[in-house]
DNA sequence: TTGGTTTAAGACCTTCAAGTCTCAAAAAAC
DNA sequence: GTTTTTTGAGACTTGAAGGTCTTAAACCAA
């Protein structure tokens, strides 16, 4: 059951790590995140490039450079990250793989699946990076393998 | 968002078609199902082989052969098909891709995801092929692209 | 100015689900 | 028997996601 792509997963884990362990000050280098979370450096770089271009992150090159959140963590919703990395069709998938997913021409499992997707969308809409960070730093929930 | 593999999806669509359009009598050839639902014949054959070996289907070779349900449609739950085709780890995935998913060492989104997965499992547990078939034959819900 | 450190960009490789193809085996019709 | 129709089994190919590598560009410091 692969709901999120590796890109979204790595982005969420890495940014949660930043919020939990680095606070909101200065740039964090991708190399450190890669090492700390055991994620491929180059792959993480590509993911962050997308988020930077989307205005969610800011980057800075050179010594002591890296990435940082463009806005405070409590203003950045999980769904923003997912939207960028999964694309606009993410919440428009039919559970039976049929093209489109809507009321107009539903499949036999649409009633259930529409509600399940809406619950997921709502969760992503309501959860911010600040909350994820707090859970990791306060409750010590895990974020790495 | 790919929740079910193509294998599960094709199996559910094909067996729902059988229940809705063929009733519970005799064998239905894979060739007809492949043509009617626009699914690769050879791929569908491989999927049905797994379900036959698992005892969910029965097959018969030669003219007028094909596959049929091993039990009446109202006794075959969706989860049985998913279990065979997705394997035992299907409901044990962490939303953040961490190994295992359990209360003992949860990630920051575990609380939500555990409930969401349980809702999906429950739906698959409660839904039978008979119900899917009825929805397609009575309410004319779609089952092909 | 030179060299080290870092992200940016894109080419390239790998892996695995998905899909295709080929031949064998079973059954019926002739 | 022989041929036709069907599933069984497995090798092979494809495509896309995931991952690696290389070079460029920005930035700092000695
Ligand atoms: S149409 Fe299939 S889930 Fe909505
Ligand atoms: S541990 Fe991550 S969802 Fe359960």
PDB file of C-alpha atoms and ligand atoms in Angstrom, chain A residues 142, chain B residues 94-96 100-102 105-107 109-110 113, ligand 2:
ATOM      1  CA  UNK A 142      10.333   8.172  15.585  1.00  0.00           C
TER       2      UNK A 142
ATOM      3  CA  UNK B  94       3.751   3.096   7.846  1.00  0.00           C
ATOM      4  CA  UNK B  95       2.554   6.235   6.084  1.00  0.00           C
ATOM      5  CA  UNK B  96       6.082   7.643   6.374  1.00  0.00           C
ATOM      6  CA  UNK B 100       6.797  -1.783  10.554  1.00  0.00           C
ATOM      7  CA  UNK B 101       3.900   0.258  11.881  1.00  0.00           C
ATOM      8  CA  UNK B 102       2.855  -0.299  15.434  1.00  0.00           C
ATOM      9  CA  UNK B 105       7.308   2.743  18.204  1.00  0.00           C
ATOM     10  CA  UNK B 106       4.956   5.000  16.269  1.00  0.00           C
ATOM     11  CA  UNK B 107       5.796   7.836  13.889  1.00  0.00           C
ATOM     12  CA  UNK B 109       1.240  10.395  11.916  1.00  0.00           C
ATOM     13  CA  UNK B 110       0.592   6.911  13.267  1.00  0.00           C
ATOM     14  CA  UNK B 113      -2.986   6.394   9.823  1.00  0.00           C
TER      15      UNK B 113
HETATM   16  S1  LIG E   2       4.377   3.970  12.448  1.00  0.00           S
HETATM   17 FE1  LIG E   2       4.094   5.416  10.836  1.00  0.00          FE
HETATM   18  S2  LIG E   2       1.994   5.124  10.412  1.00  0.00           S
HETATM   19 FE2  LIG E   2       2.267   3.656  11.996  1.00  0.00          FE
END
